[in-house]
Coordinates of C-alpha atoms and ligand atoms in Angstrom, one line a residue:
X111 CA 0.0 0.0 0.0
X112 CA 2.9 2.3 0.8
X113 CA 3.7 2.7 -2.9
X114 CA 0.1 3.7 -3.6
X115 CA 0.4 6.8 -1.4
X116 CA 0.7 9.3 -4.1
X117 CA 0.5 12.6 -2.4
X118 CA 1.0 14.3 0.9
X119 CA -1.7 16.7 1.8
X120 CA -0.5 20.2 1.4
X121 CA 1.3 20.9 4.6
X122 CA 2.1 24.0 6.5
X123 CA 5.9 24.6 6.5
X124 CA 7.4 22.1 9.0
X125 CA 8.3 24.7 11.5
X126 CA 4.7 26.0 11.6
X127 CA 3.2 22.5 11.8
X128 CA 5.4 21.3 14.5
X129 CA 6.6 17.7 14.6
X130 CA 3.4 16.2 13.3
X131 CA 3.8 13.5 10.5
X132 CA 2.3 14.6 7.2
X133 CA -1.1 13.1 6.4
X134 CA -1.0 10.6 3.5
X135 CA -3.7 10.6 0.8
X136 CA -4.5 8.2 -2.0
X137 CA -6.2 9.0 -5.3
X138 CA -8.8 7.2 -7.4
X139 CA -6.2 5.9 -9.8
X140 CA -4.3 4.1 -7.1
X141 CA -7.4 2.8 -5.3
X142 CA -8.6 1.2 -8.6
X143 CA -5.2 -0.5 -9.1
X144 CA -4.9 -1.6 -5.5
X145 CA -8.4 -3.0 -5.5
X146 CA -7.6 -5.0 -8.6
X147 CA -4.3 -6.3 -7.2
X148 CA -5.9 -7.2 -3.9
X149 CA -8.2 -9.5 -6.0
X150 CA -5.4 -11.3 -7.7
X151 CA -5.4 -9.3 -11.0
X152 CA -1.9 -9.1 -12.4
X153 CA -2.6 -8.1 -16.1
X154 CA -4.6 -5.5 -17.8
X155 CA -5.5 -5.6 -21.5
X156 CA -5.9 -2.0 -22.5
X157 CA -5.9 0.9 -25.1
X158 CA -4.9 4.2 -23.5
X159 CA -6.5 7.6 -24.0
X160 CA -8.4 10.2 -22.0
X161 CA -9.3 9.6 -19.1
X162 CA -7.4 6.3 -18.5
X163 CA -3.9 7.0 -20.0
X164 CA -2.4 7.7 -16.6
X165 CA -4.2 4.7 -15.2
X166 CA -2.3 2.5 -17.7
X167 CA 1.0 4.1 -16.8
X168 CA 0.4 3.9 -13.1
X169 CA -0.6 0.3 -13.5
X170 CA 2.8 -0.5 -14.9
X171 CA 4.3 1.6 -12.1
X172 CA 2.4 -0.6 -9.6
X173 CA 3.8 -3.8 -11.0
X174 CA 0.8 -4.8 -13.1
X175 CA 1.4 -6.1 -16.6
X176 CA -0.2 -3.8 -19.2
X177 CA -0.8 -5.2 -22.6
X178 CA -1.6 -2.4 -24.9
X179 CA -3.6 -3.1 -28.1
X180 CA -4.4 -1.4 -31.4
X181 CA -8.1 -1.8 -31.1
X182 CA -10.3 -2.3 -28.0
X183 CA -12.2 -5.3 -29.3
X184 CA -9.0 -7.3 -29.3
X185 CA -8.0 -6.1 -25.8
X186 CA -11.5 -7.3 -24.8
X187 CA -11.1 -10.6 -26.5
X188 CA -7.8 -11.1 -24.8
X189 CA -9.4 -10.4 -21.4
X190 CA -12.2 -12.9 -22.1
X191 CA -9.8 -15.6 -23.1
X192 CA -7.6 -14.9 -20.1
X193 CA -10.7 -15.2 -17.9
X194 CA -11.5 -18.6 -19.4
X195 CA -7.9 -19.9 -19.0
X196 CA -7.3 -18.6 -15.5
X197 CA -10.7 -18.5 -13.7
X198 CA -9.9 -14.9 -12.8
X199 CA -11.8 -12.1 -14.5
X200 CA -9.8 -10.8 -17.4
X201 CA -9.6 -7.0 -17.3
X202 CA -10.1 -4.8 -20.4
X203 CA -9.5 -1.1 -20.0
X204 CA -10.8 1.4 -22.5
X205 CA -11.5 5.1 -23.0
X206 CA -15.1 6.5 -23.1
X207 CA -17.7 6.3 -25.8
X208 CA -16.0 4.9 -29.0
X209 CA -13.4 2.9 -27.0
X210 CA -16.1 1.6 -24.8
X211 CA -18.2 0.6 -27.8
X212 CA -15.3 -1.1 -29.4
X213 CA -14.8 -3.2 -26.3
X214 CA -18.5 -4.0 -26.0
X215 CA -18.5 -6.7 -28.6
X216 CA -15.9 -8.6 -26.7
X217 CA -17.9 -8.1 -23.4
X218 CA -21.1 -9.4 -25.0
X219 CA -19.2 -12.3 -26.6
X220 CA -17.6 -13.2 -23.2
X221 CA -21.0 -13.2 -21.6
X222 CA -22.5 -15.4 -24.3
X223 CA -19.6 -17.8 -23.8
X224 CA -19.7 -17.7 -20.0
X225 CA -16.2 -16.3 -19.8
X226 CA -15.4 -14.0 -16.8
X227 CA -14.2 -10.6 -17.8
X228 CA -14.6 -7.0 -16.6
X229 CA -14.7 -4.2 -19.1
X230 CA -13.5 -1.0 -17.3
X231 CA -14.2 2.1 -19.2
X232 CA -13.5 5.7 -18.3
X233 CA -16.5 7.9 -18.9
X234 CA -17.5 11.5 -19.2
X235 CA -19.0 13.6 -16.4
X236 CA -22.4 12.4 -15.2
X237 CA -23.9 15.9 -14.9
X238 CA -23.1 16.7 -18.5
X239 CA -24.0 13.3 -19.9
X240 CA -27.3 13.2 -18.2
X241 CA -28.3 16.6 -19.4
X242 CA -26.9 15.7 -22.9
X243 CA -24.8 18.8 -23.0
X244 CA -22.3 17.5 -25.4
X245 CA -19.3 16.4 -23.3
X246 CA -16.1 15.0 -24.8
X247 CA -17.0 11.4 -25.8
X248 CA -20.3 11.8 -24.2
X249 CA -22.3 8.6 -23.8
X250 CA -24.5 6.9 -21.2
X251 CA -22.3 3.9 -21.2
X252 CA -23.8 2.2 -18.1
X253 CA -27.2 2.1 -19.7
X254 CA -25.8 0.8 -23.0
X255 CA -23.7 -1.9 -21.4
X256 CA -26.5 -3.2 -19.1
X257 CA -28.4 -5.4 -21.5
X258 CA -25.2 -6.9 -23.0
X259 CA -23.5 -8.2 -19.9
X260 CA -24.1 -10.0 -16.7
X261 CA -23.9 -7.0 -14.5
X262 CA -22.9 -3.3 -14.8
X263 CA -21.8 -0.9 -12.1
X264 CA -20.7 2.7 -11.8
X265 CA -18.5 4.2 -9.1
X266 CA -18.9 7.9 -8.3
X267 CA -16.9 8.2 -5.1
X268 CA -13.3 7.2 -4.2
X269 CA -14.5 5.5 -1.1
X270 CA -16.7 3.2 -3.1
X271 CA -14.0 1.9 -5.5
X272 CA -13.2 -1.1 -3.3
X273 CA -16.9 -2.2 -3.2
X274 CA -17.3 -1.4 -6.9
X275 CA -14.4 -3.6 -7.9
X276 CA -15.5 -6.4 -5.5
X277 CA -19.0 -6.4 -7.0
X278 CA -17.5 -6.6 -10.5
X279 CA -15.2 -9.5 -9.5
X280 CA -17.9 -11.5 -7.8
X281 CA -20.4 -10.9 -10.5
X282 CA -18.0 -12.1 -13.2
X283 CA -17.0 -15.2 -11.4
X284 CA -19.9 -16.4 -9.4
X285 CA -22.6 -18.8 -10.7
X286 CA -22.5 -18.8 -14.5
X287 CA -19.4 -16.7 -15.3
X288 CA -19.8 -13.7 -17.6
X289 CA -18.9 -10.2 -18.6
X290 CA -19.2 -7.3 -16.2
X291 CA -19.1 -3.6 -17.0
X292 CA -17.5 -1.1 -14.6
X293 CA -18.0 2.5 -15.4
X294 CA -15.4 4.9 -13.9
X295 CA -16.0 8.6 -14.6
X296 CA -13.0 10.7 -15.2
X297 CA -13.5 12.8 -12.1
X298 CA -13.2 9.7 -9.9
X299 CA -9.6 9.1 -10.7
X300 CA -8.4 12.4 -9.4
X301 CA -10.5 12.2 -6.2
X302 CA -8.3 11.7 -3.1
X303 CA -9.0 10.4 0.4
X304 CA -7.1 9.5 3.4
X305 CA -4.7 6.7 2.5
X306 CA -5.4 4.6 5.6
X307 CA -9.2 5.0 5.1
X308 CA -8.7 4.2 1.5
X309 CA -6.8 1.0 2.3
X310 CA -9.6 -0.1 4.7
X311 CA -12.2 0.6 2.0
X312 CA -10.8 -2.1 -0.3
X313 CA -12.4 -5.5 -0.4
X314 CA -10.8 -8.8 -1.1
X315 CA -13.5 -11.0 -2.5
X316 CA -13.8 -14.2 -0.4
X317 CA -14.7 -17.4 -2.3
X318 CA -16.0 -15.7 -5.4
X319 CA -17.1 -19.0 -7.1
X320 CA -18.2 -21.1 -4.2
X321 CA -18.8 -24.8 -4.7
X322 CA -22.5 -25.3 -5.5
X323 CA -23.2 -28.9 -4.6
X324 CA -26.2 -30.6 -6.2
X325 CA -29.1 -31.8 -4.1
X326 CA -28.8 -35.5 -3.0
X327 CA -32.0 -36.5 -4.6
X328 CA -31.0 -34.9 -7.9
X329 CA -27.8 -36.9 -7.9
X330 CA -29.8 -40.1 -7.2
X331 CA -32.2 -39.3 -10.0
X332 CA -29.3 -38.7 -12.4
X333 CA -27.6 -41.9 -11.4
X334 CA -30.8 -43.9 -11.9
X335 CA -31.3 -42.5 -15.4
X336 CA -27.7 -43.2 -16.3
X337 CA -27.9 -46.7 -15.0
X338 CA -31.0 -47.4 -17.1
X339 CA -29.2 -46.4 -20.3
X340 CA -28.7 -48.9 -23.1
X341 CA -26.9 -46.4 -25.3
X342 CA -25.4 -43.7 -23.1
X343 CA -23.5 -40.7 -24.3
X344 CA -21.6 -37.9 -22.5
X345 CA -21.2 -34.5 -24.1
X346 CA -18.5 -32.3 -22.6
X347 CA -18.8 -28.6 -23.2
X348 CA -16.6 -25.6 -22.5
X349 CA -18.3 -25.2 -19.1
X350 CA -16.6 -28.6 -18.2
X351 CA -13.3 -27.3 -19.5
X352 CA -13.7 -24.0 -17.5
X353 CA -14.4 -25.9 -14.3
X354 CA -10.9 -27.4 -14.2
X355 CA -12.2 -30.7 -12.8
X356 CA -10.1 -32.6 -15.3
X357 CA -9.2 -35.6 -13.3
X358 CA -12.7 -36.3 -12.0
X359 CA -14.3 -35.8 -15.4
X360 CA -11.9 -38.3 -16.9
X361 CA -12.5 -40.7 -14.0
X362 CA -16.2 -40.5 -14.4
X363 CA -16.0 -41.3 -18.1
X364 CA -13.5 -44.1 -17.6
X365 CA -15.2 -45.7 -14.6
X366 CA -18.6 -45.7 -16.3
X367 CA -17.2 -46.7 -19.7
X368 CA -19.6 -44.3 -21.4
X369 CA -18.6 -42.9 -24.9
X370 CA -18.2 -39.2 -25.0
X371 CA -18.2 -36.3 -27.5
X372 CA -16.2 -33.1 -26.7
X373 CA -17.6 -29.8 -27.9
X374 CA -14.9 -27.8 -29.7
X375 CA -13.4 -26.0 -26.6
X376 CA -13.7 -29.2 -24.5
X377 CA -11.4 -31.0 -26.9
X378 CA -8.4 -32.3 -24.9
X379 CA -10.3 -32.6 -21.6
X380 CA -9.6 -36.3 -22.4
X381 CA -7.1 -36.8 -25.2
X382 CA -8.9 -36.9 -28.6
X383 CA -7.3 -40.3 -29.3
X384 CA -9.0 -41.7 -26.2
X385 CA -10.6 -45.1 -26.8
X386 CA -14.0 -43.8 -25.5
X387 CA -14.1 -40.7 -27.8
X388 CA -17.0 -40.9 -30.2
X389 CA -16.0 -37.8 -32.0
X390 CA -15.4 -39.7 -35.2
X391 CA -18.9 -41.2 -35.0
X392 CA -20.6 -38.0 -34.0
X393 CA -23.7 -38.2 -36.2
X394 CA -24.3 -41.9 -35.3
X395 CA -24.1 -41.4 -31.5
X396 CA -26.3 -38.3 -31.5
X397 CA -28.9 -40.1 -33.5
X398 CA -28.8 -43.4 -31.6
X399 CA -28.0 -42.6 -27.9
X400 CA -30.9 -43.1 -25.6
X401 CA -29.5 -41.3 -22.5
X402 CA -27.3 -38.2 -22.8
X403 CA -25.3 -36.7 -20.0
X404 CA -24.5 -33.0 -20.7
X405 CA -21.6 -31.6 -18.7
X406 CA -21.3 -27.8 -19.0
X407 CA -22.7 -27.9 -22.6
X408 CA -25.9 -26.1 -23.7
X409 CA -28.4 -27.6 -26.1
X410 CA -28.2 -24.5 -28.3
X411 CA -27.8 -24.4 -32.1
X412 CA -24.4 -26.1 -31.9
X413 CA -26.3 -29.2 -30.7
X414 CA -29.3 -28.7 -33.0
X415 CA -31.3 -27.7 -29.9
X416 CA -31.4 -31.3 -28.7
X417 CA -34.1 -32.4 -31.2
X418 CA -34.9 -33.1 -34.8
X419 CA -33.0 -35.2 -37.4
X420 CA -29.6 -34.7 -35.8
X421 CA -31.0 -36.5 -32.7
X422 CA -32.6 -39.3 -34.7
X423 CA -36.0 -37.8 -34.5
X424 CA -36.8 -39.5 -31.1
X425 CA -36.7 -37.7 -27.8
X426 CA -33.7 -38.6 -25.6
X427 CA -33.5 -38.7 -21.9
X428 CA -31.2 -36.0 -20.7
X429 CA -29.1 -35.6 -17.5
X430 CA -27.7 -32.1 -17.5
X431 CA -25.0 -30.6 -15.3
X432 CA -25.1 -26.9 -15.3
X433 CA -24.5 -24.1 -12.7
X434 CA -27.4 -22.1 -14.1
X435 CA -30.7 -23.5 -13.0
X436 CA -32.6 -21.8 -15.9
X437 CA -30.5 -23.6 -18.5
X438 CA -32.6 -26.7 -17.7
X439 CA -35.5 -27.3 -20.2
X440 CA -34.3 -24.4 -22.4
X441 CA -34.9 -26.5 -25.5
X442 CA -36.1 -29.9 -24.5
X443 CA -37.3 -31.5 -21.3
X444 CA -34.4 -32.3 -19.0
X445 CA -35.5 -35.4 -17.0
X446 CA -32.6 -35.3 -14.5
X447 CA -31.3 -31.8 -13.9
X448 CA -28.1 -31.5 -11.8
X449 CA -27.8 -27.9 -10.8
X450 CA -24.4 -27.2 -9.4
X451 CA -20.8 -26.6 -10.4
X452 CA -19.2 -29.2 -12.7
X453 CA -16.6 -30.2 -10.1
X454 CA -19.2 -30.9 -7.3
X455 CA -21.7 -32.6 -9.6
X456 CA -19.1 -34.9 -11.2
X457 CA -17.7 -35.7 -7.8
X458 CA -21.2 -36.6 -6.6
X459 CA -21.8 -38.8 -9.6
X460 CA -18.5 -40.5 -9.1
X461 CA -19.4 -41.4 -5.5
X462 CA -22.3 -43.3 -6.9
X463 CA -20.3 -45.2 -9.5
X464 CA -19.1 -48.2 -7.6
X465 CA -17.4 -51.4 -8.6
X466 CA -20.8 -52.9 -9.5
X467 CA -21.5 -50.2 -12.1
X468 CA -22.3 -52.1 -15.4
X469 CA -20.4 -50.8 -18.5
X470 CA -22.6 -49.8 -21.5
X471 CA -23.8 -52.8 -23.6
X472 CA -20.9 -54.2 -25.7
X473 CA -23.2 -53.9 -28.8
X474 CA -23.4 -50.1 -28.5
X475 CA -19.7 -49.7 -28.0
X476 CA -18.9 -52.0 -30.9
X477 CA -21.3 -50.1 -33.3
X478 CA -19.6 -46.9 -32.3
X479 CA -16.1 -48.3 -32.8
X480 CA -17.0 -49.6 -36.2
X481 CA -18.2 -46.3 -37.5
X482 CA -15.3 -44.4 -35.8
X483 CA -12.7 -46.7 -37.4
X484 CA -14.3 -46.4 -40.8
X485 CA -14.4 -42.6 -40.6
X486 CA -10.8 -42.4 -39.2
X487 CA -9.6 -44.5 -42.1
X488 CA -11.4 -42.2 -44.6
X489 CA -9.8 -39.2 -43.0
X490 CA -6.3 -40.8 -43.0
X491 CA -6.6 -41.3 -46.7
X492 CA -7.6 -37.6 -47.3
X493 CA -4.8 -36.4 -45.1
X494 CA -2.3 -38.5 -47.0
X495 CA -3.1 -36.9 -50.3
X496 CA -0.8 -34.1 -51.4
X497 CA -2.7 -31.9 -53.8
X498 CA -1.3 -28.8 -55.5
X499 CA -2.2 -26.2 -54.4
X500 CA -2.7 -27.3 -50.8
X501 CA -6.2 -27.9 -49.6
X502 CA -7.5 -27.6 -46.0
X503 CA -6.7 -31.2 -45.3
X504 CA -3.1 -31.3 -46.5
X505 CA -2.4 -28.0 -44.6
X506 CA -4.1 -29.1 -41.4
X507 CA -2.4 -32.5 -41.5
X508 CA 0.8 -30.5 -40.8
X509 CA -0.8 -28.7 -37.8
X510 CA -2.2 -32.1 -36.6
X511 CA 1.2 -33.7 -36.5
X512 CA 2.8 -30.8 -34.8
X513 CA 0.2 -30.6 -32.0
X514 CA 0.5 -34.4 -31.5
X515 CA 4.2 -33.8 -30.8
X516 CA 3.7 -30.7 -28.8
X517 CA 0.4 -31.2 -26.9
X518 CA 1.3 -28.3 -24.6
X519 CA 0.9 -25.6 -27.3
X520 CA -2.2 -23.5 -27.6
X521 CA -4.4 -23.6 -30.7
X522 CA -6.5 -20.6 -31.6
X523 CA -8.8 -21.2 -34.5
X524 CA -11.3 -19.1 -36.5
X525 CA -12.8 -19.0 -40.0
X526 CA -15.4 -21.1 -41.7
X527 CA -13.9 -24.1 -43.4
X528 CA -10.6 -23.4 -41.6
X529 CA -12.5 -23.7 -38.3
X530 CA -14.6 -26.7 -39.2
X531 CA -11.9 -28.8 -40.7
X532 CA -9.4 -27.9 -38.0
X533 CA -11.9 -28.9 -35.3
X534 CA -12.2 -32.4 -36.7
X535 CA -8.6 -32.9 -38.0
X536 CA -6.4 -31.4 -35.3
X537 CA -6.6 -33.6 -32.2
X538 CA -6.1 -32.0 -28.8
X539 CA -4.5 -33.9 -25.9
X540 CA -4.6 -31.5 -23.0
X541 CA -7.5 -29.5 -21.5
X542 CA -8.2 -25.9 -22.4
X543 CA -5.6 -25.8 -25.2
X544 CA -8.1 -25.0 -27.9
X545 CA -9.7 -21.5 -28.1
X546 CA -12.1 -20.6 -30.9
X547 CA -15.1 -18.7 -32.1
X548 CA -17.4 -20.2 -29.5
X549 CA -21.1 -19.9 -29.1
X550 CA -21.6 -17.0 -31.6
X551 CA -19.2 -18.3 -34.3
X552 CA -17.7 -14.8 -34.1
X553 CA -14.9 -13.7 -36.3
X554 CA -12.2 -11.5 -34.8
X555 CA -11.2 -13.4 -31.7
X556 CA -7.9 -14.6 -33.3
X557 CA -5.2 -12.3 -32.3
X558 CA -6.8 -11.3 -28.9
X559 CA -7.1 -14.9 -27.9
X560 CA -3.6 -15.7 -29.1
X561 CA -2.1 -12.8 -27.1
X562 CA -4.0 -13.9 -24.0
X563 CA -2.9 -17.5 -24.3
X564 CA 0.8 -16.5 -24.7
X565 CA 0.7 -13.8 -22.0
X566 CA -1.1 -15.9 -19.3
X567 CA 0.8 -19.2 -19.9
X568 CA 4.1 -18.3 -21.6
X569 CA 3.5 -21.2 -24.0
X570 CA 3.7 -21.2 -27.8
X571 CA 0.5 -20.5 -29.7
X572 CA -0.5 -21.4 -33.2
X573 CA -3.4 -19.4 -34.6
X574 CA -5.0 -21.1 -37.5
X575 CA -6.9 -18.4 -39.3
X576 CA -9.1 -18.2 -42.4
X577 CA -7.9 -15.2 -44.5
X578 CA -11.2 -13.4 -43.9
X579 CA -11.1 -14.2 -40.2
X580 CA -7.6 -12.9 -39.8
X581 CA -8.5 -9.6 -41.3
X582 CA -10.8 -8.8 -38.3
X583 CA -7.8 -8.6 -35.9
X584 CA -4.8 -8.6 -38.2
X585 CA -3.4 -5.3 -37.0
X586 CA -2.7 -6.9 -33.6
X587 CA 0.3 -8.7 -35.1
X588 CA 2.1 -5.5 -34.2
X589 CA 1.0 -6.1 -30.6
X590 CA 2.4 -9.7 -30.9
X591 CA 5.7 -8.4 -32.2
X592 CA 5.9 -5.5 -29.7
X593 CA 5.6 -7.9 -26.7
X594 CA 7.7 -10.6 -28.5
X595 CA 5.0 -13.2 -28.0
X596 CA 5.6 -16.8 -29.1
X597 CA 2.7 -16.7 -31.5
X598 CA 2.7 -18.3 -35.0
X599 CA -0.2 -17.1 -37.1
X600 CA -1.1 -19.4 -40.0
X601 CA -3.3 -17.6 -42.5
X602 CA -5.2 -20.1 -44.7
X603 CA -5.2 -17.9 -47.8
X604 CA -7.8 -19.0 -50.3
X605 CA -8.5 -15.4 -51.6
X606 CA -11.7 -14.6 -49.9
X607 CA -14.5 -15.2 -47.4
X608 CA -15.2 -19.0 -47.6
X609 CA -13.6 -19.3 -51.1
X610 CA -12.1 -17.0 -53.7
X611 CA -14.2 -18.1 -56.7
X612 CA -17.5 -16.2 -56.5
X613 CA -18.5 -14.1 -59.5
X614 CA -20.2 -10.7 -59.5
X615 CA -23.8 -11.6 -60.3
X616 CA -24.3 -8.2 -62.0
X617 CA -21.3 -8.9 -64.3
X618 CA -19.8 -5.5 -63.3
X619 CA -16.1 -4.6 -62.7
X620 CA -16.2 -5.1 -58.9
X621 CA -15.3 -8.5 -57.6
X622 CA -17.9 -10.5 -55.8
X623 CA -18.5 -9.5 -52.1
X624 CA -16.8 -12.6 -50.9
X625 CA -13.6 -12.2 -53.0
X626 CA -10.3 -10.6 -51.8
X627 CA -7.2 -9.5 -53.6
X628 CA -5.8 -12.6 -55.2
X629 CA -2.5 -14.0 -54.1
X630 CA -2.2 -11.5 -51.2
X631 CA 1.1 -11.9 -49.2
X632 CA 0.0 -11.7 -45.6
X633 CA 3.5 -12.8 -44.6
X634 CA 4.8 -9.3 -45.6
X635 CA 2.6 -7.6 -43.0
X636 CA 4.5 -9.0 -40.0
X637 CA 7.8 -8.1 -41.5
X638 CA 6.8 -4.5 -41.1
X639 CA 7.0 -5.0 -37.4
X640 CA 10.2 -7.1 -37.2
X641 CA 8.4 -10.5 -37.1
X642 CA 9.1 -13.5 -39.4
X643 CA 7.1 -13.8 -42.6
X644 CA 6.9 -17.2 -44.4
X645 CA 5.2 -17.9 -47.7
X646 CA 4.2 -21.5 -47.8
X647 CA 2.8 -23.3 -50.9
X648 CA 3.4 -26.9 -49.8
X649 CA 2.9 -28.9 -46.6
X650 CA 6.7 -29.2 -46.3
X651 CA 7.1 -25.4 -46.4
X652 CA 4.3 -25.0 -43.9
X653 CA 5.8 -27.5 -41.6
X654 CA 9.2 -25.9 -41.7
X655 CA 7.7 -22.5 -41.0
X656 CA 5.8 -23.7 -37.9
X657 CA 8.8 -25.7 -36.6
X658 CA 11.1 -22.7 -37.0
X659 CA 8.5 -20.5 -35.2
X660 CA 8.3 -23.0 -32.3
X661 CA 12.1 -23.4 -32.1
X662 CA 12.8 -19.6 -32.1
X663 CA 9.7 -18.4 -30.2
X664 CA 9.6 -15.4 -32.5
X665 CA 6.4 -13.9 -33.8
X666 CA 5.7 -15.5 -37.1
X667 CA 3.1 -15.2 -39.8
X668 CA 2.8 -17.9 -42.4
X669 CA 0.8 -17.2 -45.5
X670 CA -0.4 -20.7 -46.4
X671 CA -1.7 -20.8 -49.9
X672 CA -4.9 -22.9 -50.2
X673 CA -6.7 -23.8 -53.3
X674 CA -9.4 -21.1 -53.8
X675 CA -11.8 -23.8 -54.9
X676 CA -11.5 -25.8 -51.7
X677 CA -14.1 -25.7 -49.0
X678 CA -17.8 -24.8 -49.0
X679 CA -20.0 -21.8 -48.5
X680 CA -20.1 -21.1 -44.7
X681 CA -18.1 -24.3 -44.0
X682 CA -20.3 -26.9 -42.3
X683 CA -23.2 -24.5 -41.6
X684 CA -24.2 -23.9 -45.2
X685 CA -27.8 -25.0 -44.3
X686 CA -28.2 -22.0 -42.1
X687 CA -28.0 -19.6 -45.1
X688 CA -31.5 -18.2 -45.7
X689 CA -31.4 -19.2 -49.4
X690 CA -30.5 -22.8 -48.4
X691 CA -33.5 -22.8 -46.0
X692 CA -35.8 -21.8 -48.8
X693 CA -34.9 -24.8 -51.0
Ligands
ADP45 P1 -20.3 -25.6 -25.5 O1 -20.5 -24.5 -26.5 O2 -18.9 -26.1 -25.4 O3 -21.3 -26.7 -25.7 P2 -21.7 -23.8 -23.8 O4 -21.0 -22.5 -23.8 O5 -22.9 -23.9 -24.6 O6 -20.6 -24.9 -24.1 O7 -22.1 -24.2 -22.3 C1 -21.4 -24.0 -21.2 C2 -22.3 -24.2 -20.0 O8 -21.5 -24.4 -18.9 C3 -23.1 -22.9 -19.7 O9 -24.5 -23.3 -19.7 C4 -22.7 -22.5 -18.3 O10 -23.7 -22.1 -17.4 C5 -22.0 -23.8 -17.8 N1 -21.0 -23.6 -16.8 C6 -19.9 -22.8 -16.9 N2 -19.1 -22.9 -15.8 C7 -19.6 -23.9 -15.1 C8 -19.3 -24.6 -13.9 N3 -18.1 -24.2 -13.2 N4 -20.1 -25.5 -13.4 C9 -21.2 -25.9 -14.1 N5 -21.6 -25.3 -15.2 C10 -20.8 -24.3 -15.7
TPW46 C1 -18.1 -10.6 -36.5 C2 -19.7 -14.1 -40.9 C3 -18.5 -16.4 -40.8 S1 -17.1 -17.2 -41.3 C4 -16.5 -15.8 -42.0 C5 -17.4 -14.7 -41.9 C6 -17.1 -13.4 -42.5 C7 -15.2 -15.8 -42.7 C8 -15.0 -17.1 -43.5 O1 -13.9 -16.9 -44.4 P1 -12.4 -17.3 -44.0 O2 -12.5 -18.9 -43.8 O3 -12.1 -16.8 -42.7 O4 -11.5 -16.9 -45.1 P2 -12.5 -20.1 -44.8 O5 -11.8 -21.1 -44.0 O6 -13.9 -20.6 -45.1 O7 -11.8 -19.7 -46.0 N1 -18.7 -11.0 -38.9 C9 -18.5 -11.5 -37.6 N2 -18.6 -12.8 -37.4 C10 -19.0 -13.6 -38.4 N3 -19.2 -14.9 -38.1 C11 -19.2 -13.2 -39.7 C12 -19.1 -11.8 -39.9 C13 -18.6 -15.1 -41.2

């Protein structure tokens, strides 16, 4: 705290004031920083400007790491990913109005994905904003943020900073994690108060994400349903990954012998080559399973809302573990809801799985294994082909082999085909190593997520990016170079959104809306900032580029040339296009 004492109240000359010690005061800037530090925050993802420039400087002065971005959305995405990886709220700091709005997409996306983050924005003076008198960057930020996040607070007085930060931290982490907005008006930073009273006003949040144990009868009901299953299936979602209950989740799956499917960010909770993984027989198990245990996975569009053709047309029995009680019955009836945190619920189920627990019928496991082996053989044949130019498979085969050798590296992934193919081709072997577009399928998370993974873990990161996807956050390669982060960006360059082959339907001079500059050299971009650029037209060149990046740890961008005819419109979700729905 001593270092936070920034001023001594103006004193009478010593001889007039006698021998009294000068009275120490602390300002709003330092109260904010001390409150964050007290709650375990060590990094801030930011973009400076009025009124928070000094806050970023002082944060560095106070020993916090400040990662300064080129656009607030990417600072926000980094904060969100840091929250997911560390179970501490990721902090994004922006200026008012436009900076705040730029950060808001990331805040809403974090909330949608249940990642804990806090967007802290400086704001203009309340009196002027509320009378709409045209202040610098005037905007009623609190009102705008409210519907887009889990909670939103404003602090007006220095003595409330401690409580404000505590409320933000607890809101982000407790129950279903999510995004929180904290509004700090410019005037707050300059307010001062007695340093000792200031210190006492800070709040260290105790047990921000308490264990929420499921009710005994709910556990019994769930065990009864699971025991009755002829064709059981477990689906692991990113809530399971977030919970960091890795050993118990694995034990539950192995002790019950149930086949499982990982959702994309739950890949690696158990290694993807685990004998019980049904990922390569996904369509079959979704159609045929009779009882499905959902662990931190929602029955949203990514799981076809739990009904319809994907699910074989017949209602399933569901056991659902989720911390949010209202997630139950959101799409279909949940016969055995287990409301609680994943760690507690899985532990409770495990206690009921004794030596007498019967494994799933051999017939079910055999049917899955048959389909899985057939599909894996098909994929192996596709991966072995070496077409010129490269296609998604031959390029991703390289990434697949490298991740198998280096399961500790992080994989960030966005795009359409680039995303869908990478999800099925690149096996993950460790929990929380895969970060991607999540619940919204949002483009633009790439560089922010890559920065967060590198900063929070110090591990190498490979970001596999569609060329369109990369464009959303591409300028942040300067950030990656500036902080010398071990990030290797691989741009799958097929000359456009989805593909590069569309034609202008009007026959005019403009290219089609989905088409980019042909043969663009994204590798040149990173050279402008001192990073390593690689132009790769073959799997061998791609492999060499990635291996060099991993060996050197230097920021690298590989322009991987992909056949512009490869892939499909919208990747695997072509059917969601309105024109496809009309057919
Ligand atoms: P996926 O897209 O991987 O299927 P979702 O984001 O749809 O995953 O679902 C994650 C779910 O996990 C959310 O419903 C959320 O409430 C839940 N969740 C998050 N953290 C926990 C936790 N610690 N314990 C239980 N449920 C959790
Ligand atoms: C914020 C719509 C979904 S996927 C995609 C867009 C623009 C890019 C696909 O092209 P890319 O990938 O990256 O070259 P590939 O592998 O097929 O070649 N704006 C936002 N989010 C989304 N999802 C979109 C637009 C979209």
